Short mmCIF file of C-alpha atoms in Angstrom, two decimals:
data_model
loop_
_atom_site.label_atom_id
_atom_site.label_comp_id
_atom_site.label_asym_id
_atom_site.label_seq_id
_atom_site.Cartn_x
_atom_site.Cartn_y
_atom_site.Cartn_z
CA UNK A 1 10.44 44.05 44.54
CA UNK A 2 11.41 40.97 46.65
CA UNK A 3 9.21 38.21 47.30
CA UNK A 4 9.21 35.63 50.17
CA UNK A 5 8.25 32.78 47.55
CA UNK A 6 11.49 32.33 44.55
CA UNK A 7 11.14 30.15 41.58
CA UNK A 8 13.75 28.71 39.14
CA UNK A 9 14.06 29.51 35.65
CA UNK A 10 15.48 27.51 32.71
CA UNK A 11 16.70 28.79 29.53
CA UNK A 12 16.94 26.13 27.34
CA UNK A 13 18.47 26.57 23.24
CA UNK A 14 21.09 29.04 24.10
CA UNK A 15 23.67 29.26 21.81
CA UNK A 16 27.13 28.68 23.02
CA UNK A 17 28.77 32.04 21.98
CA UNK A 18 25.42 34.02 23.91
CA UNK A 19 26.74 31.62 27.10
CA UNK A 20 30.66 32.54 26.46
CA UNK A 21 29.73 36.06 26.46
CA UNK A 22 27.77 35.94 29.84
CA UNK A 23 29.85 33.77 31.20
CA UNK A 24 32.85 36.35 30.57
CA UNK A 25 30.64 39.64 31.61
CA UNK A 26 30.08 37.45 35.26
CA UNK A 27 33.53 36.55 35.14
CA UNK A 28 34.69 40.65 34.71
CA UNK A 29 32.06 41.60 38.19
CA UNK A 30 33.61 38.50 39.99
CA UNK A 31 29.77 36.77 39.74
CA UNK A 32 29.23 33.45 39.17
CA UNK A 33 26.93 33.52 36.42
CA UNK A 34 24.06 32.89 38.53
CA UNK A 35 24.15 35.82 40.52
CA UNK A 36 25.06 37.99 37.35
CA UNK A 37 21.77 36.67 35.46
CA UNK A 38 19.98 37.21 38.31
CA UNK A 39 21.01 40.91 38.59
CA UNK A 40 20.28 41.27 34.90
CA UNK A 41 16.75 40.06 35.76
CA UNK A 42 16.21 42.04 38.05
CA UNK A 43 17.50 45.68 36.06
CA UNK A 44 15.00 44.08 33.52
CA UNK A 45 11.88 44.28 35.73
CA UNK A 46 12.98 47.93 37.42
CA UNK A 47 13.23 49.00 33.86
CA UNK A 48 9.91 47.65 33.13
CA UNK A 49 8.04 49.45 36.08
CA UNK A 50 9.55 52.67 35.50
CA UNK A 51 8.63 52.55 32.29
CA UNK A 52 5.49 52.00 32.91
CA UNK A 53 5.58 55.12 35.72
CA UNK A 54 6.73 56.98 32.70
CA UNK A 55 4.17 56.13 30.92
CA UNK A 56 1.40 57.39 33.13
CA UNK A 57 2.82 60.95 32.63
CA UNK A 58 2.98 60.85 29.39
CA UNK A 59 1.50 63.67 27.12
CA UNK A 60 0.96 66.22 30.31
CA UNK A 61 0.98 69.37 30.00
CA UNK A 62 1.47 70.64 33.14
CA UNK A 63 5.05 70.25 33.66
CA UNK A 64 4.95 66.92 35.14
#
């Protein structure tokens, strides 16, 4: 899943203890919390395609 073309996102309305608590789960990996963001991100949308893998076998009978 990597694309030549990246965009920026903004989160906007976050409340301050959500930040504090991402900004300490960064802080634990050694991340800024860019780069620890961005890895949750990206788990997201792995979890999302399995899922929908998953999905496809879903209900067969045959062992699958």
């Amino acid at each position: 899943m990597h694309s030549a073309c990246m965009v920026a996102l903004r989160i906007r309305d976050v409340p301050d203890d959500v930040r504090d608590v991402l900004v300490e789960q960064a802080r634990v990996k050694g991340q800024s919390l860019q780069a620890f963001l961005l890895d949750l991100f990206r788990m997201q949308a792995r979890r999302s395609v399995n899922t929908t893998l998953l999905q496809q076998f879903s209900g067969r009978s045959d062992g699958s």
